[in-house]
Short mmCIF file of C-alpha atoms in Angstrom, two decimals:
data_model
loop_
_atom_site.label_atom_id
_atom_site.label_comp_id
_atom_site.label_asym_id
_atom_site.label_seq_id
_atom_site.Cartn_x
_atom_site.Cartn_y
_atom_site.Cartn_z
CA UNK A 73 -103.52 37.56 -50.53
CA UNK A 74 -106.99 36.07 -50.63
CA UNK A 75 -108.18 38.38 -53.41
CA UNK A 76 -105.07 37.73 -55.51
CA UNK A 77 -105.58 34.01 -55.20
CA UNK A 78 -109.24 34.19 -56.14
CA UNK A 79 -108.75 36.48 -59.14
CA UNK A 80 -105.99 34.34 -60.65
CA UNK A 81 -107.84 31.07 -60.26
CA UNK A 82 -111.05 32.60 -61.53
CA UNK A 83 -109.42 33.30 -64.85
CA UNK A 84 -107.80 29.86 -65.12
CA UNK A 85 -110.79 27.79 -64.10
CA UNK A 86 -113.46 30.04 -65.62
CA UNK A 87 -115.11 30.73 -62.28
CA UNK A 88 -116.08 34.34 -62.90
CA UNK A 89 -118.35 36.09 -65.36
CA UNK A 90 -116.39 39.32 -65.83
CA UNK A 91 -114.82 39.19 -69.28
CA UNK A 92 -113.73 41.61 -72.00
CA UNK A 93 -115.41 44.13 -74.28
CA UNK A 94 -114.16 45.82 -77.42
CA UNK A 95 -113.31 49.49 -76.89
CA UNK A 96 -111.93 50.32 -80.34
CA UNK A 97 -113.49 49.95 -82.85
CA UNK A 98 -116.47 51.46 -81.00
CA UNK A 99 -119.13 48.77 -80.52
CA UNK A 100 -122.83 49.01 -81.16
CA UNK A 101 -124.68 50.59 -78.19
CA UNK A 102 -121.82 50.20 -75.67
CA UNK A 103 -124.00 50.95 -72.63
CA UNK A 104 -126.16 47.89 -73.42
CA UNK A 105 -123.29 45.56 -74.37
CA UNK A 106 -122.44 43.01 -71.68
CA UNK A 107 -119.03 41.36 -71.40
CA UNK A 108 -120.05 37.71 -71.63
CA UNK A 109 -119.12 35.30 -74.46
CA UNK A 110 -121.55 34.27 -77.15
CA UNK A 111 -124.21 31.88 -75.93
CA UNK A 112 -123.06 28.27 -76.37
CA UNK A 113 -126.21 27.55 -78.39
CA UNK A 114 -125.30 30.22 -80.94
CA UNK A 115 -128.58 32.03 -80.32
CA UNK A 116 -126.90 35.45 -80.16
CA UNK A 117 -124.50 34.93 -83.09
CA UNK A 118 -123.42 37.19 -84.63
CA UNK A 119 -122.40 40.18 -82.51
CA UNK A 120 -124.41 39.14 -79.41
CA UNK A 121 -127.53 40.36 -81.21
CA UNK A 122 -130.59 39.13 -79.33
CA UNK A 123 -133.90 40.47 -78.13
CA UNK A 124 -132.24 42.91 -75.73
CA UNK A 125 -129.22 43.90 -77.83
CA UNK A 126 -129.41 45.18 -81.40
CA UNK A 127 -127.03 46.52 -84.04
CA UNK A 128 -127.97 50.12 -83.29
CA UNK A 129 -126.60 53.04 -81.30
CA UNK A 130 -123.01 53.87 -80.57
CA UNK A 131 -120.46 55.71 -82.70
CA UNK A 132 -119.92 54.86 -86.35
CA UNK A 133 -116.28 53.98 -87.01
CA UNK A 134 -115.25 55.96 -90.09
CA UNK A 135 -112.07 54.42 -91.52
CA UNK A 136 -110.31 55.24 -94.78
CA UNK A 137 -109.31 52.37 -97.02
CA UNK A 138 -105.67 51.55 -96.35
CA UNK A 139 -105.64 53.33 -92.95
CA UNK A 140 -103.94 51.98 -89.85
CA UNK A 141 -106.22 51.34 -86.87
CA UNK A 142 -105.92 50.00 -83.33
CA UNK A 143 -107.84 47.19 -81.61
CA UNK A 144 -108.29 47.82 -77.87
CA UNK A 145 -110.37 46.46 -75.00
CA UNK A 146 -111.96 47.13 -71.62
CA UNK A 147 -111.76 44.52 -68.86
CA UNK A 148 -109.24 42.36 -67.02
CA UNK A 149 -110.59 38.80 -67.39
CA UNK A 150 -108.14 37.93 -70.15
CA UNK A 151 -108.25 34.12 -69.61
CA UNK A 152 -104.57 33.61 -70.39
CA UNK A 153 -104.88 35.37 -73.75
CA UNK A 154 -105.79 33.38 -76.81
CA UNK A 155 -106.27 34.38 -80.42
CA UNK A 156 -108.39 37.04 -82.12
CA UNK A 157 -109.58 38.09 -85.55
CA UNK A 158 -110.86 41.37 -87.00
CA UNK A 159 -113.53 40.83 -89.66
CA UNK A 160 -115.88 42.83 -91.85
CA UNK A 161 -119.31 42.26 -93.39
CA UNK A 162 -121.11 44.72 -95.64
CA UNK A 163 -124.37 43.93 -93.84
CA UNK A 164 -125.18 46.87 -91.57
CA UNK A 165 -127.52 44.68 -89.52
CA UNK A 166 -125.68 41.34 -89.45
CA UNK A 167 -127.56 38.06 -89.37
CA UNK A 168 -126.60 34.41 -89.15
CA UNK A 169 -126.29 34.43 -92.94
CA UNK A 170 -123.93 37.40 -93.16
CA UNK A 171 -120.63 36.89 -94.98
CA UNK A 172 -117.73 37.79 -92.66
CA UNK A 173 -114.23 38.18 -94.07
CA UNK A 174 -111.05 38.46 -92.01
CA UNK A 175 -108.84 41.51 -92.45
CA UNK A 176 -106.40 40.73 -89.59
CA UNK A 177 -105.54 37.71 -87.40
CA UNK A 178 -103.76 37.81 -84.03
CA UNK A 179 -102.36 34.38 -83.18
CA UNK A 180 -101.69 34.13 -79.43
CA UNK A 181 -101.35 36.89 -76.87
CA UNK A 182 -104.80 38.42 -77.42
CA UNK A 183 -106.27 40.25 -75.57
CA UNK A 184 -103.19 40.09 -73.29
CA UNK A 185 -99.59 38.97 -73.71
CA UNK A 186 -97.66 36.93 -71.17
CA UNK A 187 -100.57 36.69 -68.72
CA UNK A 188 -101.28 33.19 -67.41
CA UNK A 189 -104.79 33.92 -66.17
CA UNK A 190 -106.60 37.19 -65.51
CA UNK A 191 -105.08 40.62 -64.90
CA UNK A 192 -107.64 41.40 -62.17
CA UNK A 193 -111.39 41.51 -61.65
CA UNK A 194 -112.40 44.93 -63.00
CA UNK A 195 -114.79 44.90 -65.93
CA UNK A 196 -114.20 48.63 -66.50
CA UNK A 197 -110.40 48.90 -66.46
CA UNK A 198 -108.67 49.57 -69.77
CA UNK A 199 -106.66 46.65 -71.12
CA UNK A 200 -103.07 47.98 -71.53
CA UNK A 201 -102.47 45.74 -74.56
CA UNK A 202 -103.45 47.11 -77.96
CA UNK A 203 -103.13 45.61 -81.44
CA UNK A 204 -102.49 47.51 -84.69
CA UNK A 205 -104.11 46.45 -87.94
CA UNK A 206 -104.69 47.94 -91.39
CA UNK A 207 -107.93 48.34 -93.33
CA UNK A 208 -107.37 46.77 -96.76
CA UNK A 209 -106.95 49.38 -99.47
CA UNK A 210 -108.51 47.29 -102.23
CA UNK A 211 -112.00 46.46 -100.90
CA UNK A 212 -115.17 48.48 -101.60
CA UNK A 213 -115.96 51.67 -99.71
CA UNK A 214 -119.36 52.02 -98.08
CA UNK A 215 -121.33 51.15 -94.98
CA UNK A 216 -120.42 47.90 -93.23
CA UNK A 217 -119.98 46.23 -89.83
CA UNK A 218 -116.64 45.47 -88.18
CA UNK A 219 -116.21 42.63 -85.67
CA UNK A 220 -113.72 41.39 -83.11
CA UNK A 221 -113.77 37.66 -82.29
CA UNK A 222 -111.73 35.93 -79.57
CA UNK A 223 -111.03 32.33 -78.60
CA UNK A 224 -109.74 32.32 -75.00
CA UNK A 225 -106.72 30.22 -74.02
CA UNK A 226 -107.81 28.97 -70.57
CA UNK A 227 -111.21 28.48 -68.97
CA UNK A 228 -114.44 27.33 -70.59
CA UNK A 229 -114.33 26.76 -74.35
CA UNK A 230 -115.95 29.98 -75.50
CA UNK A 231 -116.20 32.41 -78.41
CA UNK A 232 -116.44 36.15 -77.87
CA UNK A 233 -117.73 38.57 -80.49
CA UNK A 234 -118.39 42.31 -80.40
CA UNK A 235 -119.32 44.39 -83.45
CA UNK A 236 -119.60 48.04 -84.42
CA UNK A 237 -120.96 50.22 -87.21
CA UNK A 238 -118.39 50.92 -89.91
CA UNK A 239 -118.14 53.34 -92.82
CA UNK A 240 -115.27 52.78 -95.21
CA UNK A 241 -114.16 55.82 -97.16
CA UNK A 242 -112.06 56.01 -100.32
CA UNK A 243 -112.19 54.66 -103.86
CA UNK A 244 -110.76 51.94 -106.04
CA UNK A 245 -111.73 48.78 -104.18
CA UNK A 246 -113.53 45.78 -105.65
CA UNK A 247 -115.93 43.14 -104.38
CA UNK A 248 -113.71 40.38 -105.75
CA UNK A 249 -110.87 41.48 -103.47
CA UNK A 250 -113.20 41.33 -100.48
CA UNK A 251 -114.49 37.89 -101.49
CA UNK A 252 -110.90 36.61 -101.69
CA UNK A 253 -110.26 37.33 -98.00
CA UNK A 254 -110.40 34.38 -95.53
CA UNK A 255 -113.63 33.44 -93.82
CA UNK A 256 -114.04 34.34 -90.17
CA UNK A 257 -113.55 31.23 -88.02
CA UNK A 258 -116.50 30.16 -85.86
CA UNK A 259 -115.87 27.62 -83.07
CA UNK A 260 -117.10 26.60 -79.61
CA UNK A 261 -120.78 27.41 -80.29
CA UNK A 262 -123.80 25.53 -81.66
CA UNK A 263 -122.05 22.22 -82.27
CA UNK A 264 -119.00 23.68 -83.99
CA UNK A 265 -115.64 22.05 -83.11
CA UNK A 266 -114.03 23.25 -79.89
CA UNK A 267 -110.66 24.84 -79.29
CA UNK A 268 -108.10 23.12 -77.05
CA UNK A 269 -107.55 24.24 -73.47
CA UNK A 270 -104.21 25.89 -72.73
CA UNK A 271 -102.98 26.57 -76.26
CA UNK A 272 -102.33 29.62 -78.36
CA UNK A 273 -104.25 29.25 -81.60
CA UNK A 274 -102.87 29.64 -85.09
CA UNK A 275 -105.55 29.94 -87.75
CA UNK A 276 -105.57 27.46 -90.61
CA UNK A 277 -106.36 30.33 -92.95
CA UNK A 278 -105.39 33.60 -91.22
CA UNK A 279 -104.97 35.73 -94.35
CA UNK A 280 -101.98 37.86 -95.26
CA UNK A 281 -102.25 40.25 -92.28
CA UNK A 282 -101.11 38.31 -89.20
CA UNK A 283 -99.60 39.16 -85.80
CA UNK A 284 -97.85 36.01 -84.54
CA UNK A 285 -97.43 35.82 -80.75
CA UNK A 286 -97.34 32.01 -80.53
CA UNK A 287 -94.63 30.03 -78.77
CA UNK A 288 -93.27 26.67 -79.88
CA UNK A 289 -94.81 23.79 -77.92
CA UNK A 290 -97.94 25.67 -76.85
CA UNK A 291 -99.70 26.25 -80.17
CA UNK A 292 -102.55 24.47 -81.95
CA UNK A 293 -103.73 25.21 -85.48
CA UNK A 294 -107.51 25.64 -85.70
CA UNK A 295 -109.89 25.56 -88.64
CA UNK A 296 -113.48 24.59 -89.39
CA UNK A 297 -112.69 20.89 -88.81
CA UNK A 298 -111.17 21.44 -85.36
CA UNK A 299 -107.74 22.04 -83.87
CA UNK A 300 -104.44 20.22 -84.44
CA UNK A 301 -101.68 20.42 -81.85
CA UNK A 302 -98.68 22.13 -83.42
CA UNK A 303 -98.41 24.83 -86.04
CA UNK A 304 -98.96 23.91 -89.65
CA UNK A 305 -97.72 26.16 -92.45
CA UNK A 306 -100.11 28.92 -93.44
CA UNK A 307 -100.19 30.13 -97.01
CA UNK A 308 -101.08 33.70 -96.04
CA UNK A 309 -102.71 34.06 -99.43
CA UNK A 310 -106.13 34.98 -98.10
CA UNK A 311 -107.82 32.66 -100.55
CA UNK A 312 -111.02 32.58 -98.52
CA UNK A 313 -111.61 28.89 -99.08
CA UNK A 314 -112.88 28.46 -95.53
CA UNK A 315 -111.99 24.77 -95.51
CA UNK A 316 -110.07 25.04 -92.26
CA UNK A 317 -107.59 22.46 -93.48
CA UNK A 318 -104.85 24.83 -94.61
CA UNK A 319 -104.04 25.50 -98.24
CA UNK A 320 -100.43 24.33 -98.42
CA UNK A 321 -100.26 20.73 -99.55
CA UNK A 322 -98.41 18.33 -97.30
CA UNK A 323 -97.89 20.73 -94.40
CA UNK A 324 -99.98 18.80 -91.89
CA UNK A 325 -97.66 15.80 -92.04
CA UNK A 326 -95.12 17.66 -89.94
CA UNK A 327 -97.58 18.54 -87.20
CA UNK A 328 -97.35 16.89 -83.74
CA UNK A 329 -100.10 14.73 -82.28
CA UNK A 330 -103.59 16.03 -82.93
CA UNK A 331 -106.75 16.32 -80.92
CA UNK A 332 -109.88 14.43 -81.94
CA UNK A 333 -111.92 15.91 -79.11
CA UNK A 334 -113.86 18.35 -81.29
CA UNK A 335 -117.38 17.34 -82.33
CA UNK A 336 -118.46 17.37 -85.96
CA UNK A 337 -119.26 20.86 -87.16
CA UNK A 338 -122.01 22.34 -89.27
CA UNK A 339 -120.85 23.16 -92.77
CA UNK A 340 -120.59 26.80 -93.76
CA UNK A 341 -118.52 29.35 -95.62
CA UNK A 342 -117.77 33.04 -95.63
CA UNK A 343 -118.16 33.20 -91.86
CA UNK A 344 -121.84 32.33 -92.36
CA UNK A 345 -123.41 30.58 -89.38
CA UNK A 346 -125.69 27.72 -90.39
CA UNK A 347 -127.81 25.95 -87.81
CA UNK A 348 -128.15 22.89 -90.07
CA UNK A 349 -125.68 21.28 -92.40
CA UNK A 350 -126.68 21.62 -96.08
CA UNK A 351 -125.63 18.06 -96.79
CA UNK A 352 -124.74 14.85 -95.01
CA UNK A 353 -121.01 15.24 -95.42
CA UNK A 354 -119.02 15.57 -92.23
CA UNK A 355 -115.72 17.50 -92.29
CA UNK A 356 -112.72 15.34 -91.63
CA UNK A 357 -109.14 16.11 -90.75
CA UNK A 358 -105.79 14.42 -90.41
CA UNK A 359 -106.47 14.40 -86.69
CA UNK A 360 -109.40 12.03 -87.08
CA UNK A 361 -107.75 9.60 -89.47
CA UNK A 362 -104.19 9.26 -88.24
CA UNK A 363 -103.53 5.91 -86.48
CA UNK A 364 -100.42 7.38 -84.88
CA UNK A 365 -102.52 10.13 -83.38
CA UNK A 366 -104.99 7.71 -81.84
CA UNK A 367 -102.22 5.63 -80.34
CA UNK A 368 -100.43 8.66 -78.96
CA UNK A 369 -103.55 9.83 -77.14
CA UNK A 370 -104.87 6.48 -75.95
CA UNK A 371 -103.57 7.00 -72.42
CA UNK A 372 -102.21 9.98 -70.53
CA UNK A 373 -98.48 9.98 -69.82
CA UNK A 374 -96.41 11.70 -67.16
CA UNK A 375 -94.13 14.47 -68.35
CA UNK A 376 -91.02 15.68 -66.53
CA UNK A 377 -91.18 15.32 -62.77
CA UNK A 378 -90.07 13.11 -59.93
CA UNK A 379 -93.39 11.34 -59.45
CA UNK A 380 -93.59 7.61 -60.08
CA UNK A 381 -97.03 7.53 -61.67
CA UNK A 382 -97.52 5.15 -64.57
CA UNK A 383 -100.15 7.31 -66.19
CA UNK A 384 -103.20 6.95 -63.97
CA UNK A 385 -101.66 9.63 -61.78
CA UNK A 386 -104.30 9.60 -59.03
CA UNK A 387 -101.95 11.21 -56.50
CA UNK A 388 -98.59 11.61 -58.21
CA UNK A 389 -98.42 15.40 -58.19
CA UNK A 390 -96.72 15.25 -61.60
CA UNK A 391 -97.72 17.13 -64.73
CA UNK A 392 -99.76 15.05 -67.17
CA UNK A 393 -100.13 15.14 -70.93
CA UNK A 394 -102.29 13.40 -73.49
CA UNK A 395 -105.90 12.24 -73.15
CA UNK A 396 -107.78 12.55 -69.86
CA UNK A 397 -111.13 11.98 -68.18
CA UNK A 398 -113.43 12.82 -66.59
CA UNK A 399 -113.85 16.32 -67.99
CA UNK A 400 -112.96 19.10 -65.55
CA UNK A 401 -110.63 17.04 -63.34
CA UNK A 402 -107.84 19.08 -61.72
CA UNK A 403 -104.27 17.80 -61.44
CA UNK A 404 -102.24 19.68 -58.83
CA UNK A 405 -98.43 19.74 -58.65
CA UNK A 406 -98.24 21.95 -55.55
CA UNK A 407 -97.16 25.28 -57.00
CA UNK A 408 -98.97 24.73 -60.33
CA UNK A 409 -101.97 22.88 -61.70
CA UNK A 410 -103.66 21.78 -64.92
CA UNK A 411 -107.17 20.73 -65.88
CA UNK A 412 -108.79 18.13 -68.10
CA UNK A 413 -110.55 20.10 -70.85
CA UNK A 414 -111.96 18.81 -74.14
CA UNK A 415 -110.49 15.40 -73.33
CA UNK A 416 -106.88 16.65 -73.10
CA UNK A 417 -104.69 17.81 -70.22
CA UNK A 418 -104.03 21.56 -70.36
CA UNK A 419 -100.57 23.03 -69.98
CA UNK A 420 -99.42 23.51 -66.38
CA UNK A 421 -100.46 26.87 -64.92
CA UNK A 422 -98.88 28.57 -61.92
CA UNK A 423 -100.80 29.07 -58.69
CA UNK A 424 -101.27 32.61 -57.42
CA UNK A 425 -98.26 33.98 -55.53
CA UNK A 426 -98.20 32.73 -51.93
CA UNK A 427 -100.61 29.85 -52.52
CA UNK A 428 -100.38 26.15 -53.21
CA UNK A 429 -102.78 23.30 -53.97
CA UNK A 430 -103.04 19.77 -52.61
CA UNK A 431 -101.03 17.46 -54.91
CA UNK A 432 -102.87 14.88 -57.01
CA UNK A 433 -106.01 14.64 -59.11
CA UNK A 434 -109.46 15.59 -57.89
CA UNK A 435 -112.73 17.15 -59.03
CA UNK A 436 -111.94 20.02 -56.66
CA UNK A 437 -108.83 22.20 -56.48
CA UNK A 438 -107.88 22.58 -52.82
CA UNK A 439 -106.01 25.84 -52.34
CA UNK A 440 -104.20 27.08 -49.26
CA UNK A 441 -102.06 30.10 -48.49
CA UNK A 442 -98.47 28.95 -47.97
CA UNK A 443 -97.73 28.74 -44.27
CA UNK A 444 -101.41 28.78 -43.28
CA UNK A 445 -103.81 25.96 -42.54
CA UNK A 446 -106.93 27.47 -44.07
CA UNK A 447 -107.81 26.27 -47.55
CA UNK A 448 -110.34 26.95 -50.27
CA UNK A 449 -111.76 24.41 -52.70
CA UNK A 450 -112.84 25.09 -56.29
CA UNK A 451 -115.01 22.50 -58.00
CA UNK A 452 -114.53 21.60 -61.65
#
C-alpha cells in the first residue's frame, strides 16, 4: 500500500528522478545515457550532449526511406503521458545550431496512454506502449541523427530528448522536401515558453504525420510562443514555418481561454536552439492580447462540487480552475488533488488506491491510508 501510494504521487508531483529513455531507435552510447530531462538551462541541448555524454557509441539505426519504424522506451516514470515528436537532423554530431525537422508527432498519450501518473518506479522495465511512424520517402539518404523529444503532462515543466545515430538508405529524396518539414518544438528550457500542467499537447505545426491521442477538454495547443488551452486547427501541411502560431487563418478564434503564463522565448527556426534572440522582437500570441482571456483568468473559480468556496478556496475541498498562486500549492478534494503549476490549476488527479488527502489548499499534500491514522506529507 505504502509503495503504491509513493510511486503514484511521485509521478504526479515530480518527486522522483527516475524517468524514461528511448529504446528504439537505439540511442547514442546507451550505457552512459541517464534518464533525466534536459537541464533547465539548456546546457545539454541537444540530445543531452555534455562533457560526460557525447554523440558516439551505440548502434547505428539503418532505416530505408519510406520504411515503417517503431518508437519504444525503457522506464516507468511516465508522468501522466504527454506529447512527443520524432525529428531528424543531417548533423551526425548535433549542436545547438543544428536544424531539426519533425517526421512524426504524437499528441497526447506518449510515452503511455491512459496513465494518470507513473506506471511504477523501475528505470529498467520496458514501457509496454509503442508508437509506429514512417520515415519520409522523399528526403535525402545519408548519415544523420534521429531524436525523440517529450513534453510530460504532469510534474515539473520539463523537456526530454534522446538521440541516436541514423543512416538513411534509398534514393530519390531532395533537400527541399526535408526543409519543408516542420521545425522541432523546443519548450521548458533556457527561457523558452513553458507547457501547461495537466494537459495533453497538440502541436501548432505537427506536420502531416500525426498520432492524435488527445481528449476534448484536456488539450492545449503549443508552439514557439507558448500554449493555448484548447485545440486549434492544424494544417498538417508540414510547411516548416516554425512560427508556432498555426498556419490556418482564423482558427485561434475558436479556442477556449488561453494561458499567458509562459515567459517570452528566444527566437529561432528549424529546431535551432539560440541562447540569444537575434533581434529585439518578442513573439506574441492571441493568448497575450485577448482581453477576454485576461478577464477569464483574473481569479480562480470553483468547478463542479458541493463546496461553498467563492474562489479563494482555502479549505473548500472543491476542484479549482483558472489562475492560481503561489506556485506549487496543492488543492486536495479527498480522493483526488490538483496543483498550481505555471500559474494555472492542473486537472484533478486521482489519489493512489486506498489513500486520501486532507481536503483544502496547502503547500504540503497530507496523505493517509484510508482507515489508518498515519499520514505522509509531500511538500510542493
